[in-house]
Short mmCIF file of C-alpha atoms in Angstrom, two decimals:
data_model
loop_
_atom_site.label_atom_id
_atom_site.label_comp_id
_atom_site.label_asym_id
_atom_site.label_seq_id
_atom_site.Cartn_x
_atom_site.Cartn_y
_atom_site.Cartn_z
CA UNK A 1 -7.42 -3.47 4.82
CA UNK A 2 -7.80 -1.02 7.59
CA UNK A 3 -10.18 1.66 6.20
CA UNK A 4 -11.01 4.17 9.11
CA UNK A 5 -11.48 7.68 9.56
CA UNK A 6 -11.03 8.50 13.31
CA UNK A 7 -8.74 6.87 15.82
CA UNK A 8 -10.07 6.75 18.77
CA UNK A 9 -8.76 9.06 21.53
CA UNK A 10 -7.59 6.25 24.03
CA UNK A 11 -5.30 5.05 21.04
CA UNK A 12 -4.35 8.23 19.36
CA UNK A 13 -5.31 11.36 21.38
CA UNK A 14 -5.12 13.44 17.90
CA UNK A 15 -4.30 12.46 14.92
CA UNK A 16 -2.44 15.81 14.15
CA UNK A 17 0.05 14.92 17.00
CA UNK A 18 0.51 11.08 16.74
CA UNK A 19 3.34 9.32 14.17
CA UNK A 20 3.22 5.74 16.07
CA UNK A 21 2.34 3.18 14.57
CA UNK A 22 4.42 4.35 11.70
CA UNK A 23 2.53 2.48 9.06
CA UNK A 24 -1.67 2.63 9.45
CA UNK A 25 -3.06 0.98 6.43
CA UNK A 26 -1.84 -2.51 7.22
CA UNK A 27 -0.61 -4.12 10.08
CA UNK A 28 3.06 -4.15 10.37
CA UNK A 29 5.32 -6.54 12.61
CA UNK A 30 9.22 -7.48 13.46
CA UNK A 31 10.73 -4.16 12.66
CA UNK A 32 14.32 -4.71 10.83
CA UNK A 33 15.96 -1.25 9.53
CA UNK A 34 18.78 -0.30 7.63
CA UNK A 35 20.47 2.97 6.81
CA UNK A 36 21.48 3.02 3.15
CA UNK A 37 22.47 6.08 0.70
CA UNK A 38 20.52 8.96 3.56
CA UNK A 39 17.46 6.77 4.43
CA UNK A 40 16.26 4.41 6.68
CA UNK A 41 14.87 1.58 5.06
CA UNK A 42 12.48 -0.87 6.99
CA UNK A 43 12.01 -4.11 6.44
CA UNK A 44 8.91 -5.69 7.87
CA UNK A 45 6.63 -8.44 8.44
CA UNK A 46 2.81 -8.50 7.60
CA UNK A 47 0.27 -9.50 9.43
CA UNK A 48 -3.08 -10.20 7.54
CA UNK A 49 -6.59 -8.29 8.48
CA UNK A 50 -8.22 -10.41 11.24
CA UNK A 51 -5.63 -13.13 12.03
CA UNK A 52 -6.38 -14.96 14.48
CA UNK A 53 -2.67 -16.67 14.73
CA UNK A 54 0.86 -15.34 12.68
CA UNK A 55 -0.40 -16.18 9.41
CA UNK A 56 1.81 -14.22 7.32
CA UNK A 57 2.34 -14.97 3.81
CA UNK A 58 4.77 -11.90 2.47
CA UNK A 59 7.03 -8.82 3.59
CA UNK A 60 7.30 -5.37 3.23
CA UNK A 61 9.65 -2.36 2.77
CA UNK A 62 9.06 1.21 3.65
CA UNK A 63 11.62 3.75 3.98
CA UNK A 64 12.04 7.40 5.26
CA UNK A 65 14.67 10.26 4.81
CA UNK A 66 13.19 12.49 7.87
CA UNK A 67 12.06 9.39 10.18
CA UNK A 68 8.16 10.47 9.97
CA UNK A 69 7.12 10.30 6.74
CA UNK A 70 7.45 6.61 5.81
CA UNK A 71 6.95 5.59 1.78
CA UNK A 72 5.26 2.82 1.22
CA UNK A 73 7.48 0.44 -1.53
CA UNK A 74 4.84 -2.59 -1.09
CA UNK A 75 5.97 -6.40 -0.98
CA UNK A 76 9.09 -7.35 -3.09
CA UNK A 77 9.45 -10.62 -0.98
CA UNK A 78 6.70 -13.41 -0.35
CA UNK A 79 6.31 -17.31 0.50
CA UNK A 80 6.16 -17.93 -3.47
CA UNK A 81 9.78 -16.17 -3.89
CA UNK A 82 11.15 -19.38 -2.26
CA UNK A 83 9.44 -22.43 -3.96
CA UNK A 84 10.21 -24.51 -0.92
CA UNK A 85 8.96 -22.71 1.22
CA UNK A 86 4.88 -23.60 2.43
CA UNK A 87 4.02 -21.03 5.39
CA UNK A 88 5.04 -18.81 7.27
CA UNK A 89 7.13 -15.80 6.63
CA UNK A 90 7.72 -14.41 10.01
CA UNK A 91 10.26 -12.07 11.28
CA UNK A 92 13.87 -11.63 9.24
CA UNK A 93 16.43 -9.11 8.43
CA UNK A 94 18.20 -7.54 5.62
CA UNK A 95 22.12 -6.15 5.43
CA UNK A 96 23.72 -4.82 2.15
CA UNK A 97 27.08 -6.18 1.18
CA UNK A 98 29.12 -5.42 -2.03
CA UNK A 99 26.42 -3.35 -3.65
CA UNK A 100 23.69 -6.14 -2.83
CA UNK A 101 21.01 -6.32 -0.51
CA UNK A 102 20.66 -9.72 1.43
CA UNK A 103 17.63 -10.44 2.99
CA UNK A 104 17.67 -13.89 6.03
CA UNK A 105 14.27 -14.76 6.65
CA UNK A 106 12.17 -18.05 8.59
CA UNK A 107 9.87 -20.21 6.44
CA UNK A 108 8.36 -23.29 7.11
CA UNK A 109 10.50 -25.97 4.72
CA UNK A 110 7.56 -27.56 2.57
CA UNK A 111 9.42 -31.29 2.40
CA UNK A 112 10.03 -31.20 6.01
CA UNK A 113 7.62 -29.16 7.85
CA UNK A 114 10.30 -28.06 10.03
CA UNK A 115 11.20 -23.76 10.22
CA UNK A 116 14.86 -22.91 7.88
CA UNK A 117 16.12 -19.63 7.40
CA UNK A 118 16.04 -18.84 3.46
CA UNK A 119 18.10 -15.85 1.86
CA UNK A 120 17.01 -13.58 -0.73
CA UNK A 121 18.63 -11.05 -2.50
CA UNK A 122 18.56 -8.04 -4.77
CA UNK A 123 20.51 -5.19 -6.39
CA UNK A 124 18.18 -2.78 -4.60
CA UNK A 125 16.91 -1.98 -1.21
CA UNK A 126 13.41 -2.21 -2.47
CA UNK A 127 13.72 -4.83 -4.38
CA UNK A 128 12.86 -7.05 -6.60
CA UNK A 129 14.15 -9.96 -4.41
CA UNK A 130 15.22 -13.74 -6.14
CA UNK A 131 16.32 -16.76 -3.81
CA UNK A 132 19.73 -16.87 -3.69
CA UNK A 133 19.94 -20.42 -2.97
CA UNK A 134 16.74 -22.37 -3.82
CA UNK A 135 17.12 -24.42 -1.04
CA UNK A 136 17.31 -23.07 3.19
CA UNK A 137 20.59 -21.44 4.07
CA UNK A 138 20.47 -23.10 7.13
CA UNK A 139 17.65 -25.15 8.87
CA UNK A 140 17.45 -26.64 12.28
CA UNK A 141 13.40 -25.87 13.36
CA UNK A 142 14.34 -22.42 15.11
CA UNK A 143 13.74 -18.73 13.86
CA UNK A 144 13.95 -15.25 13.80
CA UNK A 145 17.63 -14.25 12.04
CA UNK A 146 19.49 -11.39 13.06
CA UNK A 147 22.73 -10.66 10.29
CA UNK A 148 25.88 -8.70 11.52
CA UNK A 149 28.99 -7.84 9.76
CA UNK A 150 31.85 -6.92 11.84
CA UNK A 151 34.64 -4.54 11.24
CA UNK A 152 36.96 -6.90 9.43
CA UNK A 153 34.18 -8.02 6.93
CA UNK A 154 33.19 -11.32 8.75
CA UNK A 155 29.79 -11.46 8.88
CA UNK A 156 27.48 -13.40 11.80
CA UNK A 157 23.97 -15.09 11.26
CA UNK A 158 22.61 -15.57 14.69
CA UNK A 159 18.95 -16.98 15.10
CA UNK A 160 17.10 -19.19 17.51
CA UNK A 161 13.99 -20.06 19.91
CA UNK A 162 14.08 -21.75 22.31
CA UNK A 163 17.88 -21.77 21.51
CA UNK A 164 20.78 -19.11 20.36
CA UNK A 165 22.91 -20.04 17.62
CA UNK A 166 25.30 -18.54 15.36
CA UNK A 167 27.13 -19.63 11.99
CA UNK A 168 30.37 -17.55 10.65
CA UNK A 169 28.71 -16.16 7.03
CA UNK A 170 31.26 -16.58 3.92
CA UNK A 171 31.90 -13.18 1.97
CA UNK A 172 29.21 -14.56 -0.86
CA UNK A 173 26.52 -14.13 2.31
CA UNK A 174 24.98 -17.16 1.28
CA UNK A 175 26.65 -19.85 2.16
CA UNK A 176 28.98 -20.33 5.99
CA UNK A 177 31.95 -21.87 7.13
CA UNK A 178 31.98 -24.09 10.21
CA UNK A 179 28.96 -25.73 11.90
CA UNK A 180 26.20 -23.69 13.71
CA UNK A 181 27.12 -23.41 17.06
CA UNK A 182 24.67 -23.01 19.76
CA UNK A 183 25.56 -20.08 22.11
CA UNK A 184 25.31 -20.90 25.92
CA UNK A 185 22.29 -19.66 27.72
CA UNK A 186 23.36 -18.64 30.97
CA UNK A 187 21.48 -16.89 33.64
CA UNK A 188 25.03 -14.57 33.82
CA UNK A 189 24.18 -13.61 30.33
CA UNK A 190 20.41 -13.34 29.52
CA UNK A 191 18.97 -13.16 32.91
CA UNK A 192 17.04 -15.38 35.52
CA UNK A 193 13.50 -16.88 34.16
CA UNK A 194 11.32 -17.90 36.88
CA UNK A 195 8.69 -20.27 36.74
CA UNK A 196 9.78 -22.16 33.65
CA UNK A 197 12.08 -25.52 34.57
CA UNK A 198 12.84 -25.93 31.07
CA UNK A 199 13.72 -21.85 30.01
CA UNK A 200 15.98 -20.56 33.20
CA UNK A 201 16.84 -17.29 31.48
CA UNK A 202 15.15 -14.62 29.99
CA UNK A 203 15.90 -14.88 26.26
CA UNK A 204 12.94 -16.03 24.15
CA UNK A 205 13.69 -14.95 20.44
CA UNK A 206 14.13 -11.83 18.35
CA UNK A 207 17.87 -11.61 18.74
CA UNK A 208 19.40 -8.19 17.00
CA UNK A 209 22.91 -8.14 17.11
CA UNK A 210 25.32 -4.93 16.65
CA UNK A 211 28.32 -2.51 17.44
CA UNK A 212 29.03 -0.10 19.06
CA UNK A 213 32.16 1.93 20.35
CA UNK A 214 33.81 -1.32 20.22
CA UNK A 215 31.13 -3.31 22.64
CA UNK A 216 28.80 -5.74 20.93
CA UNK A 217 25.00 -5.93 21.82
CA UNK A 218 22.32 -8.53 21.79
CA UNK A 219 18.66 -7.24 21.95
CA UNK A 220 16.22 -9.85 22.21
CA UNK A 221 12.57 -10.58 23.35
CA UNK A 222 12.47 -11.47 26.96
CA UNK A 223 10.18 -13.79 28.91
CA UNK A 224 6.85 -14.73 26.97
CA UNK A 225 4.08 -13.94 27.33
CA UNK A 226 4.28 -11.18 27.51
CA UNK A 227 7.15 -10.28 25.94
CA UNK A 228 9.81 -7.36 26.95
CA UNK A 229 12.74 -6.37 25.13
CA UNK A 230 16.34 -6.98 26.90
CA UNK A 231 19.53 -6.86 25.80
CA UNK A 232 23.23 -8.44 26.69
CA UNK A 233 26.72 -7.52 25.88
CA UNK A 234 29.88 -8.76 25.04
CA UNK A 235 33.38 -7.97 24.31
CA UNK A 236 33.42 -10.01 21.72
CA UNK A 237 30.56 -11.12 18.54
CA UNK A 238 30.32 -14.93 19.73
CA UNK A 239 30.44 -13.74 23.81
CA UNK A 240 30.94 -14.19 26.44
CA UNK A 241 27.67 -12.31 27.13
CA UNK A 242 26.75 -10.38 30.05
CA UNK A 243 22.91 -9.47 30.66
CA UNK A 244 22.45 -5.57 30.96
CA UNK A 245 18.50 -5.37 31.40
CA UNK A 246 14.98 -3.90 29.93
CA UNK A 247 14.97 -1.69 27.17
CA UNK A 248 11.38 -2.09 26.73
CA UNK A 249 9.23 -3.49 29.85
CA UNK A 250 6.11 -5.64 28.84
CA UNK A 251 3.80 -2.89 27.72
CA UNK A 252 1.65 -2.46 24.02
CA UNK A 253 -1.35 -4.73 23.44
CA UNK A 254 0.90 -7.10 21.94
CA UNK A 255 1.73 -10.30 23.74
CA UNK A 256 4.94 -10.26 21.35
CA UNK A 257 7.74 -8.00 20.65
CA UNK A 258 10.55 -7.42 18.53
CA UNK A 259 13.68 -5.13 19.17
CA UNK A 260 15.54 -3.28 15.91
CA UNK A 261 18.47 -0.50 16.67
CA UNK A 262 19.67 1.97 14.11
CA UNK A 263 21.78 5.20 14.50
CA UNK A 264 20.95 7.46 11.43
CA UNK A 265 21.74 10.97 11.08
CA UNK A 266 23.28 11.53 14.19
CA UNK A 267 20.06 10.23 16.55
CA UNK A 268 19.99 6.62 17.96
CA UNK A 269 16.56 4.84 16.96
CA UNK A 270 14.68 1.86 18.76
CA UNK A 271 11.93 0.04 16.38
CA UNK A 272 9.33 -2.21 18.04
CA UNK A 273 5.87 -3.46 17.69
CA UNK A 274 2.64 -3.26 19.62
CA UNK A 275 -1.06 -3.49 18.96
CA UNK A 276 -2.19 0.46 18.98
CA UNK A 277 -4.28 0.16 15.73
CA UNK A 278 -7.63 -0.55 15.65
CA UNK A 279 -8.00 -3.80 15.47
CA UNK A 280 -4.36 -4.03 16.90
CA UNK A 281 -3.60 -7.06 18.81
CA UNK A 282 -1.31 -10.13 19.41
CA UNK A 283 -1.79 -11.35 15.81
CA UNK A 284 -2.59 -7.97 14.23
CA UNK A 285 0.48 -5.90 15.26
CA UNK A 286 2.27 -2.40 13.67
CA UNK A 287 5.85 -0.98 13.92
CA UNK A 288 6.50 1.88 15.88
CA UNK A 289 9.73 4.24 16.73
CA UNK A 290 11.30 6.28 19.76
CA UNK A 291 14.44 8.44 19.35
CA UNK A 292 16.84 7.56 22.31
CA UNK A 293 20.26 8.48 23.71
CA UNK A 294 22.86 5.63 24.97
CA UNK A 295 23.63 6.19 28.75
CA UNK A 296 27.31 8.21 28.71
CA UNK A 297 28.42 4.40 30.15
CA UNK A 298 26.93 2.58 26.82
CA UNK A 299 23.65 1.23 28.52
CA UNK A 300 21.08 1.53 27.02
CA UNK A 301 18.09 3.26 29.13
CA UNK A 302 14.42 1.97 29.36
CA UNK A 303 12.47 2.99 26.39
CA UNK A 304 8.63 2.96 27.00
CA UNK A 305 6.08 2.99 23.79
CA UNK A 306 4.72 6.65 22.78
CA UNK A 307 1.66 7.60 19.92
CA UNK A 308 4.03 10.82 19.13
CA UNK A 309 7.11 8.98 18.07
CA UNK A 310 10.23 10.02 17.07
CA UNK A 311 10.99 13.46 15.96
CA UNK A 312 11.43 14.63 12.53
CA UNK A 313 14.87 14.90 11.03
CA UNK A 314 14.98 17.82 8.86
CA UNK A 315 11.84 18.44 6.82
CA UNK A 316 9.90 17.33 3.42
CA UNK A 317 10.48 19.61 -0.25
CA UNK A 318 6.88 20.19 -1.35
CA UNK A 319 8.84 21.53 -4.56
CA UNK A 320 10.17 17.82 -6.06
CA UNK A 321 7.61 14.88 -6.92
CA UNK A 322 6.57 13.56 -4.10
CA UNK A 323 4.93 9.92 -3.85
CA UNK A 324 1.29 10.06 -2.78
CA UNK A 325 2.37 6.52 -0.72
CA UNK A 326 4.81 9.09 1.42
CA UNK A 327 2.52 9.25 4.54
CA UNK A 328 3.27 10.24 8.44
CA UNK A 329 -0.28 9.31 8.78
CA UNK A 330 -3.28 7.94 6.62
CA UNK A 331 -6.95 7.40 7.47
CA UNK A 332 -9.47 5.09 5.32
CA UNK A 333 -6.62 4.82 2.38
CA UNK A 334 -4.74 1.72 1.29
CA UNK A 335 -2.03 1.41 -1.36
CA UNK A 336 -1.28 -0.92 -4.59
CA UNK A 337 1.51 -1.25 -7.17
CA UNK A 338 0.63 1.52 -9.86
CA UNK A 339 0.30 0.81 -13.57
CA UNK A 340 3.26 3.51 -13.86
CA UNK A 341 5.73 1.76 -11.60
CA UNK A 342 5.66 1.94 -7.44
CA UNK A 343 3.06 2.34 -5.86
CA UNK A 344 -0.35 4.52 -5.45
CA UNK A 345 -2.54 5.81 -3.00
CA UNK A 346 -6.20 4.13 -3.79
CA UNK A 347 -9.40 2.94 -2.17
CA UNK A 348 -10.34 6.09 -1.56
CA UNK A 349 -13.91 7.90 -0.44
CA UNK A 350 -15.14 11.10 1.39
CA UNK A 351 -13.21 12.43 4.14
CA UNK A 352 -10.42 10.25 3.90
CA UNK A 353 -7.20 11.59 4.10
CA UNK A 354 -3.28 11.93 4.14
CA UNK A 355 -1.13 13.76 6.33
CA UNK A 356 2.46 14.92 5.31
CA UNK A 357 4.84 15.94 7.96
CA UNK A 358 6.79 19.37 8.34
CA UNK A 359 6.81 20.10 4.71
CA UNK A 360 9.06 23.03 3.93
CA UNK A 361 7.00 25.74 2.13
CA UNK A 362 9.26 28.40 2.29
CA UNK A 363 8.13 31.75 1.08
CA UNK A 364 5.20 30.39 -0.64
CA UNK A 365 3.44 27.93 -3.00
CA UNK A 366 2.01 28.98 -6.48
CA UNK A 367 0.33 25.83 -7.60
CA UNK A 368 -0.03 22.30 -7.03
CA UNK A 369 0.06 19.49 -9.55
CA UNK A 370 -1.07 15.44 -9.04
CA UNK A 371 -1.01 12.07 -10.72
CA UNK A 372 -4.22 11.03 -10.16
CA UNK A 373 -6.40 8.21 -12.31
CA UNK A 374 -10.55 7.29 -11.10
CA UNK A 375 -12.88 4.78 -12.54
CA UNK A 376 -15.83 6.55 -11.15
CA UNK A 377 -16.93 10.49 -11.43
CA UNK A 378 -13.85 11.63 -9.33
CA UNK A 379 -13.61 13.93 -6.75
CA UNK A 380 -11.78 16.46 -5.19
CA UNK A 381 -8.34 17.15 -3.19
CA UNK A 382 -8.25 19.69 -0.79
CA UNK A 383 -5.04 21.09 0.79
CA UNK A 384 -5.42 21.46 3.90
CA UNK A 385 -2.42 22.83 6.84
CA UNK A 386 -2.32 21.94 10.32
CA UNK A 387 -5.09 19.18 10.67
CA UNK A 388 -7.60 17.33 8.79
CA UNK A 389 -10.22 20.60 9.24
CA UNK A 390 -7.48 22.75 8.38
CA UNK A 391 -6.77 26.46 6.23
CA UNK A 392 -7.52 25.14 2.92
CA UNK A 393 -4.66 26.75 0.55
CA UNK A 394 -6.02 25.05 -2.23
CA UNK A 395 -8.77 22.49 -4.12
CA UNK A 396 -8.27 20.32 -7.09
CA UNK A 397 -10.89 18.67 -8.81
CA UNK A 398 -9.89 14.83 -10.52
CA UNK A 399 -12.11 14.15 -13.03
CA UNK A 400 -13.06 10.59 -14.00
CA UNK A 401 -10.55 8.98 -16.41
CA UNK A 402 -12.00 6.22 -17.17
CA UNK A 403 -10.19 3.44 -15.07
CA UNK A 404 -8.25 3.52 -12.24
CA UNK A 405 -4.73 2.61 -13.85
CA UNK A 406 -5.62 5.46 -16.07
CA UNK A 407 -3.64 8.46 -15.19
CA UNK A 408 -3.84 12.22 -15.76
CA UNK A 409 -1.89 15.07 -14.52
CA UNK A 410 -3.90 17.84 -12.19
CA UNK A 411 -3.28 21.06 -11.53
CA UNK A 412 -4.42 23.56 -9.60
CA UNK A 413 -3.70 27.32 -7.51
CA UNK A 414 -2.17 27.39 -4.53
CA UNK A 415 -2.82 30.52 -1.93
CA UNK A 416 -1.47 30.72 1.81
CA UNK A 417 1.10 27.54 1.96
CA UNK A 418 3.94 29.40 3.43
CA UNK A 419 6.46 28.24 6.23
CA UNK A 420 7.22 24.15 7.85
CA UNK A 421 3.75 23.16 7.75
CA UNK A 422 1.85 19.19 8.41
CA UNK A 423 0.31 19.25 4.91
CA UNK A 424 -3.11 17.32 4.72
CA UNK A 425 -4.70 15.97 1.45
CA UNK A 426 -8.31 15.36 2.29
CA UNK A 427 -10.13 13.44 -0.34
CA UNK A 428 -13.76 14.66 -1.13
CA UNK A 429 -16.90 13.97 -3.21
CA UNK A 430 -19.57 11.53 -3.76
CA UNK A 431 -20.60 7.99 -2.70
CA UNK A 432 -18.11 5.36 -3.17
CA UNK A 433 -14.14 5.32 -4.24
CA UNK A 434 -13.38 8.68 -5.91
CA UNK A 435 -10.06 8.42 -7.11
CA UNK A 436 -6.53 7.01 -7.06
CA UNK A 437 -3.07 9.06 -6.88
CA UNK A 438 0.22 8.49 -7.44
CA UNK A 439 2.59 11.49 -6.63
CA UNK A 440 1.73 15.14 -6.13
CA UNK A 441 4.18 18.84 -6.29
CA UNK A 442 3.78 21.71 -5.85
CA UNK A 443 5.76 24.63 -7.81
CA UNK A 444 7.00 27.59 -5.89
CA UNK A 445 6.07 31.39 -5.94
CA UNK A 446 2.81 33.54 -5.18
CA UNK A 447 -0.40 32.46 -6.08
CA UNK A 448 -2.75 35.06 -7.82
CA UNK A 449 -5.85 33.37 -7.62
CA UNK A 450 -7.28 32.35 -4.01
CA UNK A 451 -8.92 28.88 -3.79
CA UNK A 452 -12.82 29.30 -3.19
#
């Protein structure tokens, strides 16, 4: 996993400033996100530690209520959830219908070899996804599906590369009327490609297909390699489409890219990937996200990639149970499923730390409690405000429990946590992992007692 303490400054210029990539303890790719119940949930692809091609073997899910401060809900979908399925579990896209969550993703078919889009669903954003079908949904060799359900309840699967296609979805979501129809690529509607006889326009793959103010959009990757992000419109969810442009020029250490569009809490919200991580690259890739306003015409303007991000929607109550695996940013940590359900923070030495976003202390902070566990002597969490090296309103000490599944509560005084303030929890102590936690709170009111 990526274990590192400092970024370095032509990547991240400061830590305390940067939210993009959105996810730093493993590398992220194909960002698909979906507002449910006041959150965004994000549904990604993984790309494994030193991959030297896209071998992916499992998804992930994060979600945020502020757009900074992503939690981390691990991988409820992999290559064994479909037991047809060999390799390959590249970029797809979940929609909820009915109370269900329905998740359209490429695998390679095991008894033909050939790419087929599989569906997977579950009574929960997070998961636990089953197979819906046991068998592909639909399967022709191409990729990358993009779901849309219009305003009368018909839903659209659209995937494809080289091609474009499209198949009317039945209400069940897993199963369509009608045969997959291949959507003309015209030069009128996804631009002019020079320099490649057999690809004369633009689109490549990646298509993300939505609504808005009664136009429909296609955002796809443009043009490899490198990729940019374009996009087309229509008046209509099958065309006839008109190309409208770059929303993202070629830009990211990444020779790939891959467009997702939300609006969520009044803001509109592009999703992409690049390589900014250490390590970052073509095959190593991590999601990002910029805030942006449609043109007053519906265009879209040109979006380029920022470290900052997008800016926080409201703020974080330090006074309700947290999850540890809540994190704007990270450094040397990595996550697991916890004994207890979720997930925890883990893999943890001296000087790593968290940092928490615009937490909302209000008139002050008493105390502050954790769910920690350590199969080693422990260590210590400092509370720390602003950065890393930070006012330190408080110090708990986690004692060795005597495995790292084995969990005890922590408590400790709080002095000086007042205000919207980026919270830090810097790990400290000896040689070697020092301790695991799971959620942390703090409990309002003034502290008597001054950390030391």
């Amino acid at each position: 996993m990526l274990a590192f303490a400092l970024v370095p400054a032509v990547v991240q210029p400061s830590a305390a400033r940067a939210d993009n990539p959105i996810v730093q303890h493993v590398y992220t790719a194909d960002p698909a996100p979906l507002v449910h119940d006041g959150r965004v949930y994000l549904y990604t692809g993984h790309d494994e530690d030193g991959s030297t091609y896209f071998t992916m073997k499992d998804w992930r899910v994060w979600s945020s209520a502020d757009m900074v401060n992503w939690t981390d809900h691990g991988s409820p979908l992999s290559l064994a959830t479909f037991s047809w399925a060999s390799a390959d579990a590249w970029a797809g896209q979940a929609v909820q219908r009915g109370g269900r969550f329905y998740w359209y993703v490429p695998v390679k078919n095991r008894a033909t070899g050939r790419m087929a889009i599989g569906v997977a669903v579950a009574d929960s954003p997070t998961g636990p996804f089953r197979d819906a079908l046991g068998r592909p949904l639909v399967e022709n060799g191409e990729i990358d599906p993009s779901v849309f359900i219009d305003d009368n309840g018909q839903a659209y699967l659209y995937w494809g590369n080289p091609n474009l296609w499209y198949v009317k979805l039945n209400a069940d979501m897993t199963s369509y009327s009608g045969s997959p129809t291949r959507i003309p690529l015209t030069t009128a509607g996804f631009g002019t490609r020079t320099g490649d006889p057999n690809r004369p326009t633009l689109y490549e793959e990646g298509p993300w297909v939505y609504k808005r103010n009664g136009l429909y959009y296609l955002v796809f990757a443009a043009k490899c390699c490198s990729e940019f992000i374009a996009y087309s419109t229509a008046p209509g969810p099958t065309g006839p489409w008109t190309y409208r442009g770059t929303v993202m020029p070629t830009q990211g250490s990444s020779f790939t890219n891959h467009p997702g569009i939300i609006d969520f809490k009044g803001n509109s919200y592009f999703f992409y990937h690049n390589g900014a991580l250490p390590g970052g690259g073509g095959y190593t890739r991590s999601v990002a996200v910029e805030r942006f306003s449609y043109n007053a015409d519906g265009t879209i303007p040109t979006i380029t990639m920022t470290n900052t991000g997008a800016p926080q929607v409201g703020t974080l109550n330090p006074y309700v149970r947290q999850e540890a695996e809540t994190i704007a940013w990270g450094s040397g940590i990595e996550t697991e499923p916890a004994a207890e359900g979720g997930m925890n923070v883990g893999w943890i030495e001296n000087g790593d730390h968290l940092k928490v976003k615009g937490v909302a202390f209000g008139s002050g902070a008493s105390s502050f409690a954790a769910r920690v566990a350590s199969g080693s002597s422990g260590g210590t969490v400092e509370l720390r405000l602003g950065s890393p090296n930070g006012t330190v309103v408080g110090r708990c000490g986690v004692p060795g429990t005597g495995g790292w599944q084995t969990w005890t509560t922590v408590n400790c005084p709080v002095s000086g946590a007042t205000g919207t303030q980026d919270l830090y929890l810097r790990f400290t102590g000896g040689s070697g992992y020092l301790l695991n936690i799971n959620w942390w709170q703090f409990t309002a009111g003034t502290a008597l007692t001054a950390p030391r």
